[in-house]
Coordinates of C-alpha atoms in Angstrom, one line a residue:
M603 CA -17.3 -11.3 -21.9
Q604 CA -19.3 -10.6 -18.7
E605 CA -20.9 -7.6 -20.4
Q606 CA -21.9 -9.8 -23.4
I607 CA -23.4 -12.4 -21.2
D608 CA -25.3 -9.7 -19.2
A609 CA -26.7 -8.3 -22.4
C610 CA -27.6 -11.8 -23.6
I611 CA -29.5 -12.6 -20.4
R612 CA -31.4 -9.3 -20.5
A613 CA -32.4 -9.9 -24.1
A614 CA -33.6 -13.4 -23.4
L615 CA -35.5 -12.2 -20.3
A616 CA -37.2 -9.4 -22.4
A617 CA -38.1 -11.9 -25.1
A618 CA -39.7 -14.3 -22.5
Q619 CA -41.6 -11.4 -21.0
E620 CA -42.9 -10.3 -24.4
A621 CA -44.0 -13.8 -25.2
G622 CA -46.0 -13.9 -21.9
E623 CA -43.8 -16.6 -20.4
L624 CA -42.7 -14.4 -17.5
A625 CA -44.3 -11.4 -15.8
A626 CA -43.1 -8.0 -16.5
F627 CA -40.4 -6.7 -14.1
E628 CA -37.0 -5.0 -14.2
L629 CA -33.9 -6.8 -13.0
A630 CA -31.2 -4.5 -11.6
D631 CA -28.4 -7.1 -11.5
T632 CA -28.0 -10.3 -13.4
G633 CA -25.5 -11.6 -10.8
I634 CA -22.8 -12.9 -13.1
E635 CA -19.8 -14.5 -11.3
R636 CA -17.0 -16.8 -11.9
P637 CA -17.9 -20.2 -10.4
A638 CA -15.2 -21.6 -8.1
D639 CA -15.6 -25.0 -9.8
P640 CA -15.0 -25.0 -13.5
A641 CA -17.5 -27.8 -13.8
N642 CA -20.2 -25.2 -13.2
G643 CA -19.2 -23.2 -16.2
D644 CA -17.0 -20.3 -17.1
F645 CA -19.6 -17.9 -15.9
S646 CA -22.7 -18.4 -13.8
S647 CA -25.7 -16.1 -13.3
T648 CA -28.1 -15.9 -10.4
A649 CA -30.6 -13.8 -12.4
A650 CA -33.4 -16.3 -11.9
L651 CA -32.8 -16.5 -8.1
R652 CA -32.8 -12.7 -7.8
S653 CA -36.1 -12.3 -9.8
A654 CA -38.2 -15.0 -8.1
K655 CA -40.3 -12.6 -6.0
L656 CA -40.6 -10.1 -8.9
A657 CA -41.8 -12.8 -11.3
H658 CA -43.9 -14.7 -8.8
A659 CA -42.4 -17.9 -10.1
A660 CA -40.0 -20.6 -9.1
P661 CA -36.3 -19.7 -9.9
R662 CA -35.7 -22.8 -11.9
A663 CA -38.7 -22.1 -14.1
I664 CA -37.5 -18.5 -14.7
A665 CA -34.0 -19.9 -15.5
E666 CA -35.4 -22.3 -18.0
A667 CA -37.5 -19.6 -19.7
I668 CA -34.4 -17.4 -20.0
V669 CA -32.1 -20.2 -21.3
A670 CA -34.7 -21.2 -23.9
R671 CA -34.6 -17.6 -25.4
I672 CA -30.8 -17.1 -25.2
P673 CA -29.6 -16.5 -28.8
A674 CA -26.8 -18.6 -30.3
M675 CA -23.4 -17.1 -29.9
A676 CA -20.1 -18.3 -31.4
A677 CA -18.4 -17.5 -28.1
I678 CA -20.7 -19.7 -26.0
E679 CA -20.6 -23.4 -26.4
R680 CA -23.6 -24.2 -24.3
V681 CA -25.8 -22.8 -21.5
E682 CA -27.3 -25.0 -18.7
V683 CA -29.7 -24.6 -15.8
A684 CA -28.3 -26.1 -12.6
G685 CA -29.6 -26.6 -9.0
P686 CA -32.4 -24.3 -7.9
G687 CA -32.0 -21.9 -10.8
F688 CA -28.3 -21.1 -11.6
I689 CA -27.7 -20.3 -15.3
N690 CA -24.2 -21.7 -16.2
F691 CA -22.4 -20.5 -19.4
Y692 CA -19.7 -22.6 -21.0
L693 CA -17.4 -20.8 -23.4
S694 CA -16.0 -22.2 -26.6
T695 CA -12.3 -23.2 -26.5
A696 CA -11.4 -20.3 -28.8
S697 CA -13.4 -17.8 -26.8
A698 CA -12.1 -18.9 -23.4
N699 CA -8.5 -18.8 -24.8
D700 CA -8.9 -15.4 -26.4
V701 CA -7.7 -13.9 -23.1
F702 CA -4.2 -14.8 -24.2
N703 CA -4.6 -12.6 -27.3
Q704 CA -6.3 -9.9 -25.2
I705 CA -3.3 -9.7 -22.8
R706 CA -0.9 -9.5 -25.7
R707 CA -2.9 -6.6 -27.2
Q708 CA -3.4 -4.6 -24.1
G709 CA -0.1 -5.2 -22.3
A710 CA 0.2 -3.1 -19.1
D711 CA -3.3 -1.8 -19.6
F712 CA -4.8 -5.3 -19.1
G713 CA -7.3 -5.3 -16.3
R714 CA -7.9 -1.5 -16.3
S715 CA -11.4 -0.4 -15.6
E716 CA -13.5 2.7 -15.1
L717 CA -14.7 1.7 -11.7
G718 CA -13.3 4.9 -10.2
G719 CA -14.8 7.2 -12.8
H720 CA -11.7 9.4 -12.6
Q721 CA -12.7 10.5 -9.1
K722 CA -10.0 12.5 -7.4
I723 CA -8.9 10.5 -4.4
Q724 CA -6.1 11.2 -2.0
V725 CA -4.3 8.5 0.1
E726 CA -2.2 9.9 3.0
F727 CA 0.2 7.4 4.5
V728 CA 3.4 6.9 6.4
S729 CA 3.4 10.5 7.8
A730 CA 5.9 9.8 10.5
N731 CA 7.2 12.8 12.5
P732 CA 10.5 14.1 11.1
V733 CA 12.3 13.5 14.3
G734 CA 13.7 10.1 13.6
P735 CA 14.2 7.4 11.0
L736 CA 11.3 5.3 9.7
H737 CA 10.8 1.9 11.4
I738 CA 9.2 -1.3 10.0
G739 CA 5.7 -0.2 11.0
H740 CA 6.1 2.9 8.8
G741 CA 7.5 0.5 6.1
R742 CA 4.2 -1.5 6.2
W743 CA 2.2 1.7 5.6
A744 CA 4.6 2.6 2.7
A745 CA 4.1 -0.8 1.1
L746 CA 0.3 -0.8 1.7
G747 CA -0.3 2.8 0.8
D748 CA 1.7 2.8 -2.4
S749 CA 0.3 -0.5 -3.6
L750 CA -3.3 0.7 -2.9
C751 CA -2.6 3.8 -4.9
N752 CA -1.3 1.7 -7.8
V753 CA -4.5 -0.5 -7.7
L754 CA -6.8 2.5 -7.4
A755 CA -5.1 4.1 -10.5
H756 CA -5.5 0.9 -12.4
A757 CA -9.2 0.8 -11.5
G758 CA -9.8 4.3 -12.9
Y759 CA -9.3 6.7 -10.0
D760 CA -7.3 9.9 -10.2
V761 CA -4.9 9.2 -7.3
Q762 CA -2.8 11.6 -5.2
R763 CA -0.2 10.3 -2.8
E764 CA 0.5 12.5 0.2
Y765 CA 2.9 12.5 3.1
Y766 CA 1.9 14.7 6.1
I767 CA 4.9 16.2 7.8
N768 CA 4.2 16.6 11.5
D769 CA 6.7 19.5 11.8
H770 CA 4.6 21.6 14.3
G771 CA 4.3 21.0 18.0
S772 CA 6.2 20.2 21.2
Q773 CA 7.9 17.0 19.8
M774 CA 9.9 19.3 17.5
D775 CA 11.3 21.2 20.5
V776 CA 12.1 17.9 22.2
F777 CA 14.0 16.8 19.1
G778 CA 16.0 20.0 19.0
S779 CA 16.8 19.8 22.7
S780 CA 17.9 16.2 22.3
I781 CA 20.5 17.1 19.7
A782 CA 21.6 20.2 21.8
V783 CA 22.4 18.1 24.8
R784 CA 24.5 15.7 22.8
Y785 CA 26.2 18.6 21.1
L786 CA 27.2 20.0 24.5
Q787 CA 28.5 16.6 25.6
I788 CA 30.8 16.6 22.5
A789 CA 31.8 20.1 23.5
D790 CA 32.8 18.9 27.0
F791 CA 35.0 16.2 25.4
V792 CA 36.7 18.7 23.1
A793 CA 37.2 21.2 26.0
A794 CA 39.0 18.3 27.9
G795 CA 41.4 17.9 25.1
K796 CA 39.7 15.1 23.1
D797 CA 38.7 15.5 19.5
A798 CA 35.1 15.2 18.1
D799 CA 35.7 11.7 16.7
E800 CA 36.7 10.4 20.1
A801 CA 33.7 12.2 21.7
H802 CA 31.4 10.5 19.1
A803 CA 32.9 7.1 19.8
A804 CA 32.6 7.6 23.6
L805 CA 28.9 8.6 23.3
I806 CA 28.1 5.6 21.1
A807 CA 29.9 3.2 23.5
D808 CA 28.2 4.7 26.5
R809 CA 24.8 4.3 24.8
D810 CA 25.6 0.7 23.9
A811 CA 26.3 0.0 27.6
F812 CA 23.1 1.7 28.5
I813 CA 21.2 -0.6 26.2
E814 CA 22.9 -3.7 27.5
D815 CA 22.2 -2.7 31.1
E816 CA 18.5 -3.6 30.9
E817 CA 18.0 -3.6 34.7
D818 CA 20.0 -0.5 35.2
E819 CA 22.3 -2.4 37.6
R820 CA 25.6 -0.7 36.4
P821 CA 24.9 3.1 36.0
E822 CA 28.7 3.7 36.2
A823 CA 28.9 2.1 32.7
H824 CA 26.7 4.7 31.0
P825 CA 27.0 8.0 32.8
L826 CA 26.7 10.0 29.6
M827 CA 23.3 8.5 28.7
D828 CA 22.1 9.0 32.2
A829 CA 23.2 12.6 32.1
F830 CA 21.4 13.0 28.8
N831 CA 18.2 11.7 30.2
E832 CA 18.5 13.7 33.3
A833 CA 19.1 16.9 31.4
L834 CA 15.9 16.4 29.5
G835 CA 13.8 15.0 32.3
G836 CA 13.4 11.7 30.4
N837 CA 11.5 13.5 27.6
A838 CA 14.0 12.9 24.8
Y839 CA 14.8 11.1 21.6
G840 CA 17.6 8.7 22.7
G841 CA 18.5 6.9 19.4
D842 CA 22.1 6.8 18.2
Y843 CA 20.9 9.0 15.2
I844 CA 20.7 11.9 17.6
I845 CA 24.4 11.4 18.4
E846 CA 25.1 11.3 14.6
L847 CA 23.3 14.5 14.1
A848 CA 25.1 16.2 17.0
K849 CA 28.4 15.2 15.5
R850 CA 27.4 16.5 12.1
F851 CA 26.5 19.8 13.6
W852 CA 29.8 20.0 15.5
D853 CA 31.6 19.3 12.3
I854 CA 29.7 22.2 10.7
D855 CA 29.5 24.7 13.5
G856 CA 32.4 23.8 15.8
D857 CA 31.8 25.4 19.2
A858 CA 29.8 28.4 17.8
L859 CA 26.6 27.4 19.6
V860 CA 28.1 26.5 22.9
G861 CA 27.7 30.1 24.1
A862 CA 24.2 30.5 22.7
T863 CA 21.1 30.4 24.9
A864 CA 19.4 27.1 25.3
D865 CA 16.4 28.3 23.2
E866 CA 18.7 29.5 20.4
R867 CA 20.6 26.2 20.4
M868 CA 17.4 24.2 20.5
A869 CA 15.8 26.2 17.6
S870 CA 18.9 25.9 15.4
F871 CA 19.2 22.2 15.8
R872 CA 15.5 21.7 15.5
E873 CA 15.2 23.5 12.2
R874 CA 18.3 22.0 10.6
G875 CA 17.9 18.6 12.2
H876 CA 14.3 18.0 11.0
L877 CA 15.2 18.9 7.5
M878 CA 18.1 16.4 7.6
M879 CA 15.7 13.7 8.9
L880 CA 13.1 14.6 6.3
D881 CA 15.7 14.1 3.6
S882 CA 16.6 10.7 5.1
I883 CA 12.9 9.8 5.2
R884 CA 12.5 10.8 1.5
R885 CA 15.5 8.6 0.5
T886 CA 14.2 5.7 2.5
C887 CA 10.7 5.9 0.9
H888 CA 12.4 6.2 -2.6
E889 CA 14.5 3.1 -1.9
A890 CA 11.2 1.4 -1.0
R891 CA 9.8 2.5 -4.4
C892 CA 7.3 4.7 -2.6
D893 CA 7.4 8.3 -3.9
F894 CA 4.8 10.9 -2.9
D895 CA 3.1 13.5 -5.1
I896 CA 2.8 16.0 -2.2
W897 CA 4.8 16.5 1.1
F898 CA 2.5 18.6 3.1
S899 CA 3.9 20.6 6.1
E900 CA 1.8 20.9 9.2
R901 CA 3.5 24.2 9.8
S902 CA 1.9 25.6 6.6
L903 CA -1.5 25.4 8.3
Y904 CA -0.3 28.1 10.8
T905 CA 1.3 30.3 8.2
P906 CA -0.8 33.5 7.6
D907 CA -1.7 34.3 4.0
E908 CA -1.9 37.8 2.4
D909 CA -5.0 38.6 4.5
G910 CA -3.2 37.6 7.7
T911 CA -5.3 34.5 8.3
D912 CA -4.0 31.0 8.5
A913 CA -5.7 27.7 7.5
V914 CA -6.4 26.7 11.1
H915 CA -8.4 29.9 11.8
R916 CA -10.2 29.7 8.4
A917 CA -11.3 26.2 9.3
F918 CA -12.4 27.4 12.8
D919 CA -14.3 30.2 11.2
R920 CA -16.2 27.8 8.9
L921 CA -17.1 25.6 11.9
D922 CA -18.1 28.6 14.0
E923 CA -20.4 30.0 11.2
M924 CA -22.3 26.7 11.3
G925 CA -22.6 26.7 15.1
H926 CA -20.2 23.9 15.8
L927 CA -17.8 25.7 18.2
Y928 CA -18.2 27.0 21.7
A929 CA -15.9 28.5 24.3
T930 CA -15.8 27.6 28.0
D931 CA -15.2 29.9 30.9
D932 CA -11.5 29.0 31.2
G933 CA -10.9 30.3 27.6
A934 CA -10.7 26.9 25.9
L935 CA -12.3 26.4 22.4
W936 CA -14.3 23.3 21.8
F937 CA -15.8 21.5 18.8
R938 CA -19.3 20.0 19.2
S939 CA -18.3 16.6 17.9
T940 CA -21.1 14.9 19.9
D941 CA -23.6 16.4 17.4
F942 CA -22.0 14.0 14.9
G943 CA -22.0 10.8 17.0
D944 CA -18.7 11.3 18.9
D945 CA -18.7 10.2 22.5
K946 CA -17.7 13.6 23.8
D947 CA -16.8 17.1 22.5
R948 CA -13.2 17.8 21.5
V949 CA -11.0 20.7 22.5
L950 CA -9.3 22.6 19.7
V951 CA -7.5 25.3 21.8
K952 CA -6.6 24.7 25.4
S953 CA -7.2 27.2 28.2
N954 CA -3.5 28.3 28.0
G955 CA -3.9 29.2 24.3
E956 CA -2.1 26.1 23.1
Y957 CA -3.5 24.4 20.0
T958 CA -4.3 20.7 20.2
Y959 CA -3.1 18.1 17.7
F960 CA -6.8 17.8 16.7
A961 CA -6.8 21.5 15.7
S962 CA -4.2 20.7 13.0
D963 CA -6.2 17.7 11.8
V964 CA -9.3 19.7 11.4
A965 CA -7.6 22.3 9.3
Y966 CA -5.5 19.7 7.4
H967 CA -8.6 17.7 6.4
W968 CA -10.5 20.8 5.4
N969 CA -7.5 21.7 3.1
K970 CA -7.6 18.2 1.6
F971 CA -11.2 18.5 0.5
Q972 CA -10.3 21.7 -1.3
R973 CA -8.1 19.6 -3.5
V974 CA -9.8 16.1 -3.8
E975 CA -13.2 14.5 -3.7
H976 CA -12.4 11.6 -1.4
V977 CA -9.7 11.0 1.3
I978 CA -8.2 7.8 2.7
D979 CA -5.9 8.0 5.7
I980 CA -3.8 5.0 6.7
W981 CA -3.2 4.9 10.5
G982 CA -1.9 2.4 13.0
A983 CA -4.4 0.4 14.9
D984 CA -3.7 2.3 18.1
H985 CA -5.4 5.4 16.5
H986 CA -8.8 3.6 16.3
G987 CA -10.3 6.0 18.9
Y988 CA -9.2 9.0 16.9
I989 CA -11.3 8.2 13.8
K990 CA -14.7 9.4 15.0
R991 CA -13.5 12.9 15.9
V992 CA -11.8 13.5 12.6
D993 CA -14.8 12.0 10.7
S994 CA -17.1 14.3 12.8
A995 CA -15.0 17.3 11.8
C996 CA -15.1 16.3 8.1
E997 CA -18.9 16.0 8.3
A998 CA -19.3 19.3 10.1
L999 CA -17.1 21.0 7.4
G1000 CA -19.6 19.7 4.8
Y1001 CA -17.9 16.5 3.6
P1002 CA -20.0 13.6 5.0
G1003 CA -19.1 10.1 3.8
R1004 CA -15.9 11.3 2.0
F1005 CA -13.4 10.4 4.7
E1006 CA -12.2 6.9 5.5
V1007 CA -9.4 5.4 7.5
L1008 CA -7.6 2.1 7.0
L1009 CA -6.2 0.8 10.3
G1010 CA -3.1 -1.4 10.2
Q1011 CA -1.8 -3.9 12.7
L1012 CA 1.7 -4.1 13.9
V1013 CA 4.7 -6.0 12.4
N1014 CA 6.6 -8.4 14.6
L1015 CA 10.2 -8.4 13.5
L1016 CA 11.9 -11.8 13.8
R1017 CA 15.2 -13.3 13.0
N1018 CA 15.2 -17.1 12.5
G1019 CA 12.0 -17.4 14.5
E1020 CA 13.3 -15.3 17.4
A1021 CA 11.8 -11.8 18.2
V1022 CA 14.2 -8.9 17.5
R1023 CA 14.2 -7.0 20.8
M1024 CA 13.5 -3.3 20.6
S1025 CA 13.0 -0.7 23.2
K1026 CA 11.2 2.6 22.7
R1027 CA 12.7 3.9 26.0
K1028 CA 16.2 3.1 25.0
G1029 CA 15.7 4.2 21.4
T1030 CA 16.7 0.8 19.9
M1031 CA 15.1 -0.5 16.7
V1032 CA 15.9 -1.9 13.3
T1033 CA 15.2 1.0 11.0
F1034 CA 13.3 0.6 7.7
A1035 CA 16.3 1.7 5.8
E1036 CA 18.4 -1.0 7.5
L1037 CA 15.8 -3.6 6.7
L1038 CA 15.8 -2.6 3.0
D1039 CA 19.6 -2.8 2.9
E1040 CA 19.6 -6.3 4.3
V1041 CA 16.5 -7.8 2.7
G1042 CA 16.0 -5.8 -0.4
A1043 CA 13.1 -3.8 -1.6
D1044 CA 11.4 -6.7 -3.5
A1045 CA 11.1 -9.1 -0.6
T1046 CA 10.4 -6.3 1.9
R1047 CA 7.5 -4.8 -0.1
Y1048 CA 6.0 -8.2 -1.0
T1049 CA 6.0 -9.4 2.6
L1050 CA 4.6 -6.2 4.0
V1051 CA 1.7 -6.1 1.6
S1052 CA 1.0 -9.9 1.7
K1053 CA -1.6 -9.8 4.4
S1054 CA -4.7 -7.7 5.1
S1055 CA -4.0 -4.6 7.1
H1056 CA -6.2 -6.0 9.8
Q1057 CA -3.8 -8.8 10.4
M1058 CA -0.4 -8.7 12.2
I1059 CA 2.6 -9.6 10.1
D1060 CA 5.5 -11.8 11.4
F1061 CA 8.4 -10.5 9.4
D1062 CA 11.2 -13.1 9.8
I1063 CA 14.3 -11.6 8.2
D1064 CA 16.0 -14.9 7.6
V1065 CA 12.9 -16.5 6.0
V1066 CA 12.2 -13.5 3.8
K1067 CA 15.8 -13.6 2.5
R1068 CA 15.6 -17.2 1.4
Q1069 CA 16.0 -17.8 -2.3
D1070 CA 14.0 -20.9 -2.8
N1071 CA 10.4 -21.9 -3.5
S1072 CA 9.5 -21.7 0.2
N1073 CA 9.7 -17.9 -0.2
P1074 CA 6.6 -16.6 -2.0
V1075 CA 8.3 -13.6 -3.6
Y1076 CA 11.1 -15.8 -4.9
Y1077 CA 8.6 -18.4 -6.2
V1078 CA 6.6 -15.7 -8.2
Q1079 CA 9.7 -13.9 -9.5
Y1080 CA 11.2 -17.3 -10.6
A1081 CA 8.1 -18.1 -12.6
H1082 CA 8.5 -14.8 -14.5
A1083 CA 12.2 -15.3 -15.0
R1084 CA 11.6 -18.9 -16.2
I1085 CA 9.1 -17.7 -18.8
C1086 CA 11.6 -15.1 -20.0
S1087 CA 14.2 -17.8 -20.5
I1088 CA 11.7 -19.9 -22.5
L1089 CA 10.9 -17.0 -24.8
R1090 CA 14.6 -16.2 -25.3
R1091 CA 15.3 -19.8 -26.3
A1092 CA 12.4 -19.8 -28.6
A1093 CA 13.6 -16.6 -30.3
G1094 CA 17.2 -17.8 -30.4
M1095 CA 18.5 -14.8 -28.4
T1096 CA 20.9 -14.4 -25.6
F1097 CA 20.0 -12.6 -22.4
E1098 CA 22.1 -9.5 -23.5
E1099 CA 20.3 -9.4 -26.9
A1100 CA 16.9 -9.7 -25.2
Q1101 CA 17.9 -6.8 -22.8
V1102 CA 18.4 -4.5 -25.8
L1103 CA 15.2 -5.5 -27.6
G1104 CA 12.9 -5.9 -24.6
M1105 CA 10.9 -9.0 -23.7
D1106 CA 7.8 -7.9 -25.7
A1107 CA 9.8 -7.9 -28.9
V1108 CA 11.5 -11.2 -27.9
A1109 CA 8.1 -12.8 -27.5
D1110 CA 6.9 -11.4 -30.8
A1111 CA 9.9 -12.9 -32.5
A1112 CA 9.3 -16.2 -30.8
M1113 CA 5.7 -16.8 -31.6
G1114 CA 4.9 -14.7 -34.7
D1115 CA 1.7 -12.8 -35.4
A1116 CA -1.4 -14.9 -34.8
P1117 CA -1.0 -18.1 -32.8
D1118 CA -4.0 -20.4 -33.0
V1119 CA -5.5 -20.4 -29.5
S1120 CA -8.1 -23.0 -30.5
L1121 CA -5.3 -25.6 -30.3
L1122 CA -5.0 -25.1 -26.5
A1123 CA -7.2 -27.8 -25.1
D1124 CA -5.2 -29.2 -22.2
E1125 CA -6.7 -28.8 -18.7
T1126 CA -3.7 -26.8 -17.5
E1127 CA -4.0 -24.4 -20.4
N1128 CA -7.7 -23.9 -19.6
A1129 CA -6.8 -23.3 -16.0
L1130 CA -4.3 -20.6 -16.9
A1131 CA -6.8 -18.9 -19.3
R1132 CA -9.4 -18.9 -16.5
K1133 CA -7.0 -17.5 -13.9
L1134 CA -5.7 -14.8 -16.2
S1135 CA -9.3 -13.8 -17.1
E1136 CA -10.0 -13.2 -13.4
F1137 CA -7.5 -10.3 -13.2
G1138 CA -9.8 -7.5 -14.1
T1139 CA -12.4 -8.5 -11.6
L1140 CA -9.6 -8.9 -9.0
I1141 CA -8.4 -5.4 -9.6
E1142 CA -11.9 -3.9 -9.1
A1143 CA -12.3 -6.0 -5.9
C1144 CA -8.9 -4.9 -4.6
A1145 CA -9.8 -1.3 -5.2
R1146 CA -13.3 -1.4 -3.9
D1147 CA -12.2 -3.3 -0.7
R1148 CA -8.9 -1.4 -0.3
A1149 CA -7.2 -4.8 -0.3
P1150 CA -4.0 -4.9 -2.4
F1151 CA -2.8 -7.9 -0.4
R1152 CA -5.0 -10.1 -2.6
L1153 CA -2.6 -9.5 -5.5
T1154 CA 0.1 -11.5 -3.7
H1155 CA -2.3 -14.4 -3.4
Y1156 CA -3.2 -14.1 -7.1
A1157 CA 0.5 -13.9 -8.2
E1158 CA 1.3 -17.1 -6.2
E1159 CA -1.7 -18.9 -7.7
L1160 CA -0.9 -17.8 -11.2
A1161 CA 2.7 -18.9 -10.8
A1162 CA 1.5 -22.3 -9.6
H1163 CA -0.8 -22.7 -12.6
F1164 CA 2.1 -21.9 -14.9
H1165 CA 4.4 -24.4 -13.3
S1166 CA 1.7 -27.0 -13.7
F1167 CA 1.2 -26.1 -17.3
Y1168 CA 4.9 -26.2 -18.1
T1169 CA 5.3 -29.6 -16.4
V1170 CA 2.4 -31.1 -18.5
C1171 CA 2.6 -29.3 -21.8
Q1172 CA 5.7 -29.3 -24.0
V1173 CA 6.3 -25.8 -25.3
L1174 CA 9.5 -26.1 -27.3
P1175 CA 10.8 -29.1 -29.2
G1176 CA 13.6 -31.0 -27.5
K1177 CA 15.9 -33.9 -28.4
G1178 CA 13.7 -36.8 -29.3
R1179 CA 10.7 -34.7 -28.3
P1180 CA 9.1 -33.1 -31.3
V1181 CA 6.1 -30.7 -30.9
D1182 CA 3.8 -29.4 -33.6
G1183 CA 5.0 -25.9 -34.7
D1184 CA 1.6 -24.2 -34.5
L1185 CA 0.9 -25.8 -31.1
S1186 CA 4.3 -24.6 -29.9
K1187 CA 3.6 -21.0 -30.9
A1188 CA 0.2 -21.1 -29.2
R1189 CA 1.8 -22.3 -26.0
L1190 CA 4.5 -19.6 -26.3
L1191 CA 1.5 -17.2 -26.3
V1192 CA 0.3 -18.8 -23.1
C1193 CA 3.8 -18.3 -21.6
D1194 CA 4.0 -14.7 -22.8
A1195 CA 0.5 -13.8 -21.5
T1196 CA 1.4 -15.2 -18.1
R1197 CA 4.6 -13.3 -18.1
R1198 CA 2.9 -10.0 -18.8
V1199 CA 0.3 -10.5 -16.1
L1200 CA 2.9 -11.7 -13.5
A1201 CA 4.9 -8.6 -14.2
L1202 CA 1.9 -6.3 -14.0
T1203 CA 0.8 -7.9 -10.7
L1204 CA 4.2 -7.4 -9.2
R1205 CA 4.5 -3.9 -10.5
L1206 CA 1.2 -3.0 -8.8
I1207 CA 2.6 -4.0 -5.4
G1208 CA 6.0 -2.3 -6.1
V1209 CA 8.0 -5.5 -6.8
S1210 CA 10.3 -6.0 -9.7
A1211 CA 9.9 -8.8 -12.3
P1212 CA 13.4 -10.1 -13.0
E1213 CA 14.1 -11.6 -16.4
R1214 CA 16.9 -13.8 -15.1
M1215 CA 17.5 -15.4 -11.7

């Protein structure tokens, strides 16, 4: 309808100009919007306000000239000039309500657009090091990133989801060494006549005592943990998952690696351990309904090709050819990032020959742009200072304006209003997998995507688990389930029968072929039509602003509109409460259209739409 109104305004403007009523000028945008107040029409245009300087006339006079030339249309009941020059369009009842039929026809394609123009766009998110389980912060990036990808795809982009595996660098050696020390502690127990299960239990109990001894007042209660930290100089991964991995390797290897060198032991546990952790991360992401198209290994950037050159050096060569690199007397290699607005130049290779993390990022982002046209990275807010250097590298490599970063704030984990205490030093945290097990994927995803990435989230486990209308995800899902129940009753079907047929077929059986939408004149019906018709515009705004959180707000508003409608408008006949058959079918169409859009909205944020609750 917006396109039709746009064409209508342009035709009227051209006619007024041809008649000499308005000066000749071209208007780039007719400024058509949905007024917040329905009293101001179904659509409103600011064309007259935008063209005042071009026409050298008062906006209201321009608006009146345009309105006088607008051709009659069956879809438009009336057009009025308001205020300083707004042009307000009021649709006919049948036209305004046609959105219900449109949703029925288009189904899951409702709200799709060509905004993206099929641009190849990559979103890289989560990307935690494979040296430990995902935590709730990673979970937020999973919910945000996957939801954003869904929205971008619905808005016409060709989307690629990517996970960057940070499997290169010193943290990998620390990980392998951490497992090795725990493995040797198990070996000591076994050498003393204990079995591996007893060793495992003792290590876990010792670590629990270490966690409880916050002030380190009773070191005698946790000698094994203290020895573990001392052996690694405090540079270790101390979570209980390290003990679990060490026990698994003992069960696999026995004492075969006790006599190996420290480097051999570390390398063995590093390689096998990180693959186990990566499998765990994949499973957790899948449980969160977040599956990636590509899992990209950082190590691959350092793997030579047939010509003996790796991706890192190819990227360096490209930068060097364009004069963006220089070496210092100590042998370090630097990137001239200040040429691109960074506050200082950045080192790529240290004087000792060690590559910086930035070196990998340069090569990785160069690799990305060989595959896609635009890149979005989702990072934690603590990486804010890192954006400019990567953006500088992308520009230097020849891709200005094609790299963007979404920064996300932290998640505060609560239980009944009280903060869940976690310690990075002691390796204590609630993992994302544990959260999914306790709360469920639906409530977790919904809550983690419910706010802008710029806002912190208070995730109260007990609140999120509630199954009442105070919980937004329950409120929205209940609206969907309620509609499914109405449609089943109208079709005379049981839940089991409906499961076999599918809800679309149930709805068709309930309402027939062509309900008369002109019968829908109640204010609550009009409000639903208006809210549903906003969906396409919302999708484009969410994609353009990288803001999928708005979908949760929309879902809650749509559910509220439906509950208001169902309270006021009788849909099915009841005992002593007859309802006209044609009106009942039209209202069933209202129900079904709302169901479809609720389900679509939930699907875009990775949440299920239950048919019974």
